[in-house]
Coordinates of C-alpha atoms and ligand atoms in Angstrom, one line a residue:
X74 CA 0.0 0.0 0.0
X75 CA 1.4 3.4 -0.9
X76 CA 0.1 5.4 2.1
X77 CA -0.7 4.2 5.7
X78 CA -4.4 4.6 6.7
X79 CA -4.7 7.3 9.3
X80 CA -6.1 6.1 12.5
X81 CA -8.9 8.5 13.5
X82 CA -10.0 6.5 16.5
X83 CA -8.3 7.5 19.7
X84 CA -10.0 5.9 22.8
X85 CA -8.8 2.7 24.2
X86 CA -10.3 -0.2 22.3
X87 CA -11.3 -3.7 23.2
X88 CA -8.9 -6.2 21.7
X89 CA -10.4 -7.8 18.6
X90 CA -10.2 -11.3 20.2
X91 CA -12.5 -10.1 23.0
X92 CA -14.8 -8.3 20.6
X93 CA -15.1 -11.6 18.6
X94 CA -16.2 -13.4 21.8
X95 CA -18.9 -10.8 22.3
X96 CA -20.0 -10.9 18.7
X97 CA -20.3 -14.7 18.8
X98 CA -23.0 -14.4 21.5
X99 CA -25.5 -13.3 18.8
X100 CA -23.9 -14.2 15.5
X101 CA -24.0 -17.8 14.1
X102 CA -20.5 -19.4 14.1
X103 CA -20.1 -19.1 10.3
X104 CA -21.0 -15.4 10.3
X105 CA -17.8 -14.3 12.0
X106 CA -14.4 -14.9 10.3
X107 CA -11.1 -14.4 12.1
X108 CA -8.5 -16.8 10.7
X109 CA -6.0 -15.6 8.1
X110 CA -7.2 -18.0 5.4
X111 CA -10.8 -16.8 5.9
X112 CA -9.8 -13.1 6.0
X113 CA -7.6 -13.1 2.9
X114 CA -10.4 -12.9 0.3
X115 CA -11.5 -9.6 1.9
X116 CA -8.0 -7.9 1.8
X117 CA -8.9 -5.5 -1.1
X118 CA -11.7 -4.3 -3.3
X119 CA -11.4 -3.6 -7.0
X120 CA -8.4 -1.3 -6.4
X121 CA -6.1 -4.2 -5.7
X122 CA -2.9 -2.0 -5.4
X123 CA -4.0 -1.3 -1.9
X124 CA -4.3 -4.4 0.4
X125 CA -5.0 -4.8 4.1
X126 CA -6.2 -7.9 6.0
X127 CA -9.2 -7.0 8.1
X128 CA -9.2 -7.7 11.9
X129 CA -12.5 -9.5 11.7
X130 CA -15.2 -10.1 9.1
X131 CA -18.8 -10.2 10.2
X132 CA -21.5 -11.5 7.8
X133 CA -24.8 -10.6 9.5
X134 CA -28.1 -11.9 8.1
X135 CA -30.6 -9.6 9.8
X136 CA -31.0 -5.9 10.5
X137 CA -31.0 -6.7 14.3
X138 CA -27.6 -8.3 13.9
X139 CA -26.3 -5.3 12.1
X140 CA -27.6 -3.1 14.9
X141 CA -26.0 -5.3 17.6
X142 CA -22.6 -5.3 15.7
X143 CA -22.6 -1.5 15.4
X144 CA -23.7 -1.0 19.0
X145 CA -20.8 -3.1 20.2
X146 CA -18.3 -1.5 17.9
X147 CA -19.5 2.0 18.9
X148 CA -19.3 1.1 22.6
X149 CA -15.7 -0.2 22.2
X150 CA -14.6 2.4 19.6
X151 CA -13.8 -0.2 17.0
X152 CA -13.7 1.0 13.3
X153 CA -16.2 -0.6 10.9
X154 CA -16.0 -0.8 7.1
X155 CA -19.1 -1.8 5.2
X156 CA -18.5 -4.1 2.3
X157 CA -20.9 -4.9 -0.7
X158 CA -19.5 -6.9 -3.5
X159 CA -16.0 -5.4 -3.2
X160 CA -15.9 -4.2 -6.9
X161 CA -15.2 -0.6 -5.9
X162 CA -12.3 0.9 -7.8
X163 CA -11.2 3.6 -5.2
X164 CA -10.3 1.5 -2.2
X165 CA -13.5 2.6 -0.4
X166 CA -14.1 -0.9 1.0
X167 CA -10.4 -1.5 1.9
X168 CA -10.5 -3.1 5.4
X169 CA -8.7 -2.0 8.6
X170 CA -6.4 -4.3 10.6
X171 CA -7.9 -2.9 13.8
X172 CA -11.5 -3.1 12.8
X173 CA -14.5 -5.1 11.6
X174 CA -15.3 -5.6 7.9
X175 CA -19.1 -5.7 7.8
X176 CA -20.2 -7.6 4.7
X177 CA -23.7 -7.2 3.5
X178 CA -23.4 -10.3 1.2
X179 CA -26.2 -12.2 3.0
X180 CA -28.6 -9.3 2.5
X181 CA -29.4 -10.6 -1.0
X182 CA -33.2 -10.7 -1.2
X183 CA -35.7 -8.7 -3.3
X184 CA -38.3 -7.9 -0.7
X185 CA -41.1 -6.4 -2.8
X186 CA -41.8 -5.6 -6.5
X187 CA -44.6 -3.1 -7.0
X188 CA -45.3 -2.9 -10.8
X189 CA -48.2 -0.4 -10.3
X190 CA -46.0 2.1 -8.4
X191 CA -42.9 1.0 -10.5
X192 CA -40.8 0.5 -7.4
X193 CA -38.9 -2.4 -5.8
X194 CA -37.7 -2.8 -2.2
X195 CA -34.4 -4.6 -2.1
X196 CA -31.7 -5.6 0.4
X197 CA -28.3 -4.0 -0.1
X198 CA -26.5 -7.1 -1.1
X199 CA -28.7 -7.7 -4.2
X200 CA -26.7 -7.5 -7.4
X201 CA -27.5 -4.5 -9.6
X202 CA -28.4 -6.7 -12.7
X203 CA -30.5 -9.1 -10.5
X204 CA -33.1 -6.2 -10.1
X205 CA -33.6 -5.8 -13.8
X206 CA -33.7 -9.6 -14.3
X207 CA -36.4 -9.9 -11.6
X208 CA -38.7 -7.3 -13.1
X209 CA -38.1 -8.1 -16.8
X210 CA -41.2 -10.2 -17.2
X211 CA -43.3 -7.1 -16.2
X212 CA -41.6 -5.0 -18.9
X213 CA -39.6 -3.0 -16.3
X214 CA -35.9 -2.5 -15.5
X215 CA -33.6 -0.6 -13.1
X216 CA -31.8 2.1 -15.2
X217 CA -28.4 2.7 -13.7
X218 CA -26.1 0.1 -15.2
X219 CA -22.5 0.2 -14.1
X220 CA -20.3 -2.0 -16.3
X221 CA -19.8 -4.1 -13.2
X222 CA -23.6 -4.7 -12.8
X223 CA -23.3 -8.4 -13.1
X224 CA -21.4 -8.4 -9.7
X225 CA -21.7 -5.1 -7.8
X226 CA -24.4 -4.7 -5.1
X227 CA -27.1 -2.1 -5.0
X228 CA -25.9 -1.1 -1.5
X229 CA -22.4 -0.4 -3.0
X230 CA -24.1 1.5 -5.8
X231 CA -25.9 3.8 -3.4
X232 CA -22.8 4.3 -1.3
X233 CA -20.8 5.3 -4.4
X234 CA -23.7 7.0 -6.3
X235 CA -22.8 4.6 -9.2
X236 CA -23.3 5.5 -12.8
X237 CA -23.3 3.6 -16.1
X238 CA -23.9 3.8 -19.8
X239 CA -27.6 4.7 -19.4
X240 CA -27.1 7.4 -16.8
X241 CA -26.7 10.2 -19.4
X242 CA -30.5 9.9 -20.1
X243 CA -31.9 8.3 -17.0
X244 CA -29.7 9.7 -14.2
X245 CA -27.3 8.3 -11.7
X246 CA -28.1 6.2 -8.7
X247 CA -29.2 9.3 -6.8
X248 CA -31.9 9.9 -9.3
X249 CA -33.2 6.3 -9.2
X250 CA -33.4 5.7 -5.5
X251 CA -36.6 6.7 -3.6
X252 CA -35.8 5.6 -0.1
X253 CA -33.5 3.7 2.2
X254 CA -33.1 2.3 5.7
X255 CA -29.7 2.6 7.4
X256 CA -28.3 1.7 10.8
X257 CA -26.4 4.4 12.6
X258 CA -23.1 3.6 14.4
X259 CA -25.1 3.6 17.7
X260 CA -27.4 0.9 16.3
X261 CA -30.5 3.0 15.5
X262 CA -32.5 2.1 12.4
X263 CA -33.4 5.2 10.4
X264 CA -35.7 5.4 7.4
X265 CA -35.2 8.1 4.6
X266 CA -37.7 8.7 1.9
X267 CA -40.1 6.0 0.8
X268 CA -42.1 5.1 -2.3
X269 CA -43.1 8.7 -3.2
X270 CA -41.2 11.2 -5.2
X271 CA -40.6 13.7 -2.4
X272 CA -40.5 13.6 1.4
X273 CA -40.5 16.3 4.0
X274 CA -37.4 17.8 5.6
X275 CA -33.8 18.1 4.4
X276 CA -32.9 15.7 1.5
X277 CA -30.8 13.3 3.6
X278 CA -31.4 10.7 1.0
X279 CA -29.2 12.6 -1.5
X280 CA -26.7 13.2 1.2
X281 CA -26.5 9.4 1.9
X282 CA -26.2 8.6 -1.8
X283 CA -22.5 8.7 -2.4
X284 CA -21.5 8.9 1.3
X285 CA -19.1 5.9 0.9
X286 CA -20.0 4.1 4.1
X287 CA -19.0 7.1 6.2
X288 CA -22.5 8.0 7.7
X289 CA -24.2 4.6 8.3
X290 CA -24.8 1.1 7.1
X291 CA -27.5 0.8 4.4
X292 CA -29.8 -2.2 5.1
X293 CA -32.7 -1.6 2.7
X294 CA -33.3 0.4 -0.5
X295 CA -36.4 1.4 -2.5
X296 CA -35.5 1.8 -6.2
X297 CA -37.4 3.3 -9.1
X298 CA -38.3 1.0 -12.0
X299 CA -38.7 2.2 -15.6
X300 CA -40.7 0.7 -18.5
X301 CA -38.4 -0.9 -21.0
X302 CA -38.3 1.3 -24.2
X303 CA -40.0 -0.1 -27.3
X304 CA -36.8 0.0 -29.3
X305 CA -33.0 0.7 -28.8
X306 CA -30.5 1.1 -31.5
X307 CA -26.8 1.9 -31.5
X308 CA -24.6 3.7 -34.0
X309 CA -20.8 3.1 -34.1
X310 CA -18.7 5.9 -35.5
X311 CA -15.0 5.7 -36.2
X312 CA -12.6 8.7 -36.2
X313 CA -9.0 9.1 -37.3
X314 CA -8.5 11.8 -34.6
X315 CA -9.4 11.9 -30.9
X316 CA -10.2 15.6 -30.9
X317 CA -12.7 15.1 -33.8
X318 CA -14.5 12.4 -31.7
X319 CA -14.5 14.8 -28.7
X320 CA -16.1 17.6 -30.9
X321 CA -18.7 15.1 -32.2
X322 CA -19.8 14.3 -28.6
X323 CA -20.3 18.0 -28.0
X324 CA -22.2 18.4 -31.3
X325 CA -24.7 15.6 -30.5
X326 CA -25.6 17.1 -27.2
X327 CA -25.7 20.6 -28.6
X328 CA -28.2 19.4 -31.2
X329 CA -30.6 18.6 -28.3
X330 CA -30.3 14.8 -28.7
X331 CA -30.2 12.9 -25.4
X332 CA -28.7 9.5 -26.2
X333 CA -29.4 6.6 -23.9
X334 CA -25.7 6.1 -24.0
X335 CA -22.8 7.9 -25.6
X336 CA -19.4 6.2 -25.0
X337 CA -15.9 6.7 -26.4
X338 CA -12.9 4.5 -26.7
X339 CA -9.4 5.4 -27.9
X340 CA -7.1 3.2 -30.0
X341 CA -5.4 1.2 -27.2
X342 CA -8.8 0.4 -25.7
X343 CA -10.4 -0.4 -29.1
X344 CA -7.5 -2.9 -29.9
X345 CA -7.7 -4.5 -26.4
X346 CA -11.4 -4.9 -26.6
X347 CA -11.4 -6.2 -30.1
X348 CA -8.8 -8.8 -29.3
X349 CA -10.8 -10.0 -26.3
X350 CA -14.4 -10.1 -27.5
X351 CA -14.3 -9.6 -31.3
X352 CA -16.9 -6.9 -31.3
X353 CA -16.1 -5.9 -34.9
X354 CA -14.4 -2.7 -34.0
X355 CA -12.3 -0.9 -36.6
X356 CA -8.8 -1.4 -35.0
X357 CA -7.1 1.4 -37.1
X358 CA -9.5 4.1 -35.7
X359 CA -8.0 6.6 -33.3
X360 CA -11.4 6.7 -31.5
X361 CA -14.8 5.2 -31.7
X362 CA -18.1 6.6 -30.4
X363 CA -21.0 4.3 -29.5
X364 CA -24.3 6.3 -29.5
X365 CA -27.4 4.5 -28.4
X366 CA -30.9 5.9 -28.8
X367 CA -34.0 4.5 -27.3
X368 CA -37.8 5.2 -27.2
X369 CA -40.6 4.6 -29.6
X370 CA -40.0 3.2 -33.1
X371 CA -40.5 6.6 -34.7
X372 CA -38.3 8.5 -32.2
X373 CA -35.5 6.1 -32.7
X374 CA -35.6 6.1 -36.5
X375 CA -35.7 9.9 -36.6
X376 CA -32.9 10.2 -34.0
X377 CA -30.6 7.6 -35.7
X378 CA -30.8 9.5 -39.0
X379 CA -30.0 12.8 -37.3
X380 CA -27.1 11.3 -35.4
X381 CA -25.6 9.6 -38.5
X382 CA -25.7 13.0 -40.3
X383 CA -24.1 14.8 -37.4
X384 CA -21.3 12.2 -37.0
X385 CA -20.5 12.3 -40.8
X386 CA -20.4 16.1 -40.7
X387 CA -18.0 15.9 -37.7
X388 CA -15.5 13.9 -39.8
X389 CA -16.3 10.3 -38.9
X390 CA -14.4 7.9 -41.3
X391 CA -17.1 5.2 -40.8
X392 CA -20.7 5.3 -39.4
X393 CA -22.3 1.9 -38.8
X394 CA -25.8 1.3 -37.4
X395 CA -26.5 -2.0 -35.7
X396 CA -29.0 -3.9 -37.9
X397 CA -30.5 -6.0 -35.1
X398 CA -30.3 -6.6 -31.3
X399 CA -27.6 -9.2 -31.7
X400 CA -25.3 -6.7 -33.4
X401 CA -26.2 -4.0 -30.9
X402 CA -25.2 -6.3 -28.0
X403 CA -22.0 -7.2 -29.8
X404 CA -21.1 -3.5 -30.2
X405 CA -21.7 -3.0 -26.5
X406 CA -19.9 -6.2 -25.5
X407 CA -16.5 -4.6 -26.5
X408 CA -17.2 -1.5 -24.4
X409 CA -18.5 -3.4 -21.4
X410 CA -15.5 -5.7 -21.5
X411 CA -13.0 -3.0 -22.0
X412 CA -11.6 -3.0 -18.4
X413 CA -10.8 -6.7 -18.3
X414 CA -9.6 -6.5 -21.9
X415 CA -7.0 -3.9 -20.9
X416 CA -6.2 -6.2 -18.0
X417 CA -5.1 -8.8 -20.5
X418 CA -2.5 -6.6 -22.2
X419 CA -0.8 -5.2 -19.1
X420 CA 0.3 -6.8 -15.8
X421 CA -1.6 -4.1 -13.9
X422 CA -3.8 -1.1 -14.7
X423 CA -5.0 1.8 -12.6
X424 CA -8.5 3.1 -13.5
X425 CA -9.0 6.8 -13.0
X426 CA -12.4 8.5 -12.8
X427 CA -12.8 12.2 -13.2
X428 CA -15.5 14.4 -14.8
X429 CA -15.1 17.4 -17.0
X430 CA -17.4 19.8 -18.8
X431 CA -18.0 18.1 -22.2
X432 CA -16.6 21.1 -24.2
X433 CA -13.1 20.4 -22.8
X434 CA -13.1 16.7 -23.9
X435 CA -10.8 17.2 -26.8
X436 CA -8.2 19.3 -25.0
X437 CA -8.2 17.2 -21.9
X438 CA -7.7 14.0 -23.9
X439 CA -4.8 15.6 -25.8
X440 CA -3.2 16.7 -22.4
X441 CA -3.6 13.2 -21.0
X442 CA -1.7 11.7 -24.0
X443 CA 1.1 14.3 -23.4
X444 CA 1.2 13.4 -19.7
X445 CA 1.3 9.7 -20.7
X446 CA 4.4 10.3 -22.9
X447 CA 6.0 12.5 -20.1
X448 CA 5.6 9.6 -17.6
X449 CA 6.4 6.8 -20.0
X450 CA 3.2 5.0 -19.1
X451 CA 0.6 4.0 -21.6
X452 CA -2.9 5.2 -21.0
X453 CA -6.1 3.7 -22.6
X454 CA -9.2 5.8 -22.5
X455 CA -12.7 4.2 -22.4
X456 CA -15.4 6.4 -20.9
X457 CA -18.9 7.9 -20.6
X458 CA -18.3 10.7 -23.1
X459 CA -21.8 12.0 -23.0
X460 CA -21.4 12.7 -19.2
X461 CA -17.8 14.0 -19.6
X462 CA -16.9 11.2 -17.2
X463 CA -13.4 10.0 -18.1
X464 CA -11.8 6.7 -17.2
X465 CA -8.2 6.8 -18.2
X466 CA -6.7 3.4 -17.5
X467 CA -3.0 3.7 -16.8
X468 CA -1.1 0.6 -17.7
X469 CA 1.8 -0.4 -15.4
X470 CA 3.7 -3.2 -13.9
X471 CA 3.6 -3.4 -10.1
X472 CA 6.7 -5.6 -10.1
X473 CA 8.9 -2.9 -11.6
X474 CA 10.3 -0.8 -8.8
X475 CA 8.8 2.7 -8.6
X476 CA 6.2 2.1 -11.4
X477 CA 3.2 2.1 -9.1
X478 CA 4.3 5.3 -7.5
X479 CA 4.8 6.9 -10.9
X480 CA 1.3 5.6 -11.9
X481 CA -0.2 7.2 -8.8
X482 CA 1.5 10.5 -9.6
X483 CA 0.3 10.5 -13.2
X484 CA -3.2 9.6 -11.9
X485 CA -3.1 12.5 -9.5
X486 CA -2.0 14.9 -12.3
X487 CA -5.0 13.7 -14.5
X488 CA -7.4 14.4 -11.7
X489 CA -5.9 17.8 -11.0
X490 CA -6.3 18.5 -14.8
X491 CA -10.0 17.7 -14.4
X492 CA -10.3 20.2 -11.6
X493 CA -8.4 22.8 -13.6
X494 CA -10.9 22.8 -16.4
X495 CA -13.9 23.1 -14.0
X496 CA -14.5 19.4 -13.5
X497 CA -14.4 17.0 -10.5
X498 CA -12.1 14.3 -9.2
X499 CA -14.8 11.7 -9.1
X500 CA -17.5 10.7 -11.7
X501 CA -18.9 7.5 -10.2
X502 CA -16.2 5.5 -8.4
X503 CA -16.0 7.6 -5.3
X504 CA -13.0 9.0 -3.5
X505 CA -12.2 6.1 -1.1
X506 CA -8.4 6.0 -0.5
X507 CA -7.5 6.6 -4.1
X508 CA -8.4 10.2 -4.5
X509 CA -8.2 11.4 -0.9
X510 CA -5.2 13.7 -1.6
X511 CA -7.0 15.3 -4.6
X512 CA -9.9 16.2 -2.3
X513 CA -7.4 18.8 -1.0
X514 CA -7.2 20.2 -4.5
X515 CA -10.9 20.1 -5.2
X516 CA -12.1 21.6 -1.9
X517 CA -10.8 24.3 0.4
X518 CA -10.3 23.9 4.1
X519 CA -13.6 25.6 5.0
X520 CA -15.5 23.2 2.8
X521 CA -13.6 20.2 4.2
X522 CA -14.4 21.4 7.7
X523 CA -18.1 21.4 6.8
X524 CA -17.8 17.8 5.5
X525 CA -16.2 16.8 8.8
X526 CA -19.1 18.5 10.7
X527 CA -21.6 16.4 8.7
X528 CA -19.6 13.2 9.4
X529 CA -19.4 14.1 13.1
X530 CA -23.2 14.6 13.3
X531 CA -23.7 11.0 12.2
X532 CA -20.6 9.4 13.6
X533 CA -19.1 11.4 16.5
X534 CA -16.2 9.1 17.0
X535 CA -15.3 8.6 13.4
X536 CA -15.7 4.9 13.5
X537 CA -17.4 4.3 10.1
X538 CA -14.9 3.8 7.3
X539 CA -12.3 6.1 8.9
X540 CA -9.5 7.6 6.8
X541 CA -11.6 7.4 3.5
X542 CA -13.2 10.0 1.3
X543 CA -12.7 13.2 3.4
X544 CA -9.1 14.0 4.2
X545 CA -8.1 15.6 7.5
X546 CA -6.7 19.1 7.2
X547 CA -3.4 17.7 8.5
X548 CA -3.3 15.3 5.6
X549 CA -3.9 18.2 3.1
X550 CA -1.1 20.2 4.8
X551 CA 1.2 17.2 4.4
X552 CA 0.1 16.8 0.8
X553 CA 1.0 20.4 0.3
X554 CA -2.2 21.3 -1.6
X555 CA -4.1 23.1 1.0
X556 CA -6.1 25.9 -0.6
X557 CA -4.7 29.4 -0.3
X558 CA -7.6 31.9 -0.2
X559 CA -7.0 35.6 -0.5
X560 CA -3.3 35.1 -0.2
X561 CA -3.8 33.6 3.3
X562 CA -3.0 30.0 4.0
X563 CA -5.6 28.3 6.2
X564 CA -4.3 26.9 9.5
X565 CA -0.8 28.4 9.3
X566 CA 0.1 26.7 12.6
X567 CA 0.1 23.3 10.9
X568 CA 3.6 22.0 9.9
X569 CA 4.2 21.6 6.2
X570 CA 6.5 18.8 4.9
Ligands
LIG127 C1 -14.9 -4.0 -14.2 C2 -15.5 -2.9 -13.4 C3 -16.3 -2.0 -14.0 C4 -16.9 -0.9 -13.3 N1 -17.8 -0.1 -14.0 C5 -18.4 0.9 -13.2 C6 -19.3 1.8 -13.9 O1 -19.6 1.7 -15.1 N2 -19.9 2.7 -13.1 C7 -19.7 2.8 -11.8 O2 -20.3 3.7 -11.1 N3 -18.8 2.0 -11.2 C8 -18.2 1.0 -11.8 N4 -17.3 0.2 -11.2 C9 -17.0 0.4 -9.7 C10 -17.9 -0.4 -8.8 O3 -18.5 -1.5 -9.4 C11 -19.0 0.5 -8.2 O4 -18.4 1.5 -7.4 C12 -20.0 -0.2 -7.3 O5 -21.0 0.7 -7.0 C13 -19.4 -0.8 -6.0 O6 -20.4 -1.7 -5.5 P1 -19.9 -2.9 -4.5 O7 -21.1 -3.6 -4.1 O8 -18.9 -3.7 -5.2 O9 -19.4 -2.0 -3.3 P2 -18.0 -2.2 -2.5 O10 -16.8 -2.1 -3.4 O11 -18.1 -3.4 -1.6 O12 -18.1 -0.9 -1.6 C14 -18.0 0.4 -2.2 C15 -18.2 1.5 -1.1 O13 -19.5 1.4 -0.6 C16 -19.6 1.2 0.8 N5 -20.7 0.3 1.0 C17 -20.9 -0.9 0.4 N6 -22.1 -1.4 0.9 C18 -22.6 -0.5 1.8 C19 -23.7 -0.5 2.6 N7 -24.7 -1.4 2.6 N8 -23.9 0.6 3.5 C20 -23.0 1.6 3.5 N9 -21.9 1.6 2.7 C21 -21.7 0.6 1.9 C22 -18.2 0.6 1.1 O14 -17.8 0.9 2.5 C23 -17.3 1.3 0.1 O15 -17.0 2.6 0.6 C24 -16.7 -0.8 -11.9 C25 -15.9 -1.8 -11.3 C26 -15.3 -2.8 -12.0 C27 -14.4 -3.8 -11.3

């Protein structure tokens, strides 16, 4: 691991062995893991560059058990990290050696499907795709579709405010969740929202969505379901220049078209995906765009014609429309498999996630390729172009001394570039451990202080996922990127290294 986790818990703690004894009083034997061979599978999430064996792993099956675990941990000041499917790419579910990893894997039931109200109530461990599969026979689906949807949990999606190909048109997780239940660190069960579109009081539901396990443990979620569109069709456009593809994205949106998905891949990503799934991609192209439209038959036909003309006018060297659903799925298969495809051509890769205003796509992509040359590390780009949500994949070899550190530095530079053009350091993967230093670039110390105040209101002793997502001001000072406002450095008493 490149940086030690800061320990934010200060009071004397119960040794984990004694905590385990107390947990065993109400957890079945198989629901508490403490031997190294049982703990190893939990040592990292999707950001495998960071690893840490958890102190204990608890696998509760009921809300009451979650409440009891949290009450005990709170009383004895033991840190708790919630874990969904562990597919997160920012180290958000990285365990702590001195704490409990609380897995929601056994919360895997769909509790209610209400087709009239178009809602479903699900437990947090339910896989994203399983929701759409369960309601497909009723002509419904759950819209946010992260590429990891076959594996990731809806609880993890809420905690990360996950996005996906279809979020350009249908919104992120935050726009598709109506209510949830969570357990506070003191074991209290709290309900936010419900089955209706609005609820009285402050919008704590939005606050919770994307809170990365820092405020409470989510134990139930009410999601919106949408009717499946009559037809969906995708257009693939090839470009001999990345900037032209970037301008084409801006032109589509500027024309008032809202595609169901608008994705871009650059040449290294195209080649890797083609080699892996044989999607029929033009491997000589410098960039391809996949633009999907959905709706009624007439809407789709009209939109596809308009998009084809636009892409041709923007200099596409080839514009291909999927003839049937099989071809549409084949075109998407390359995009959906792009991450594992890149994993085949490099010993390791580091997936970045930043968002920029769409109009800067072309310049930012150009700058990323300059940085890639400067650092001598190849970068493959595959991303949600319509949302301006970049996913540069930095290819590296962890076995080469210093290469991971250079990769992290390059990743940091890319995120800072996103901030420079008015964007953000996260699009959908969260901050976790990975981007915690760049939070010091994105936010000033007054803003970070407010974030800590919110955290403290829910979790006064900082026991839920400590050391993630929101950096301490000391950390920012050490990172050397504390904001200077009006020529005055905040907290001048802090030592700078
Ligand atoms: C190949 C691949 C493709 C991906 N594509 C996308 C994509 O297109 N879009 C996208 O958004 N993401 C994508 N991801 C990232 C990841 O799948 C998402 O962030 C997902 O939402 C994580 O869900 P999870 O169940 O795996 O959560 P985990 O990794 O287990 O946890 C993620 C965070 O949520 C917290 N958490 C989990 N469950 C709970 C709970 N019940 N209560 C409170 N906190 C909780 C954890 O503490 C952690 O901070 C991809 C990942 C991979 C490996």
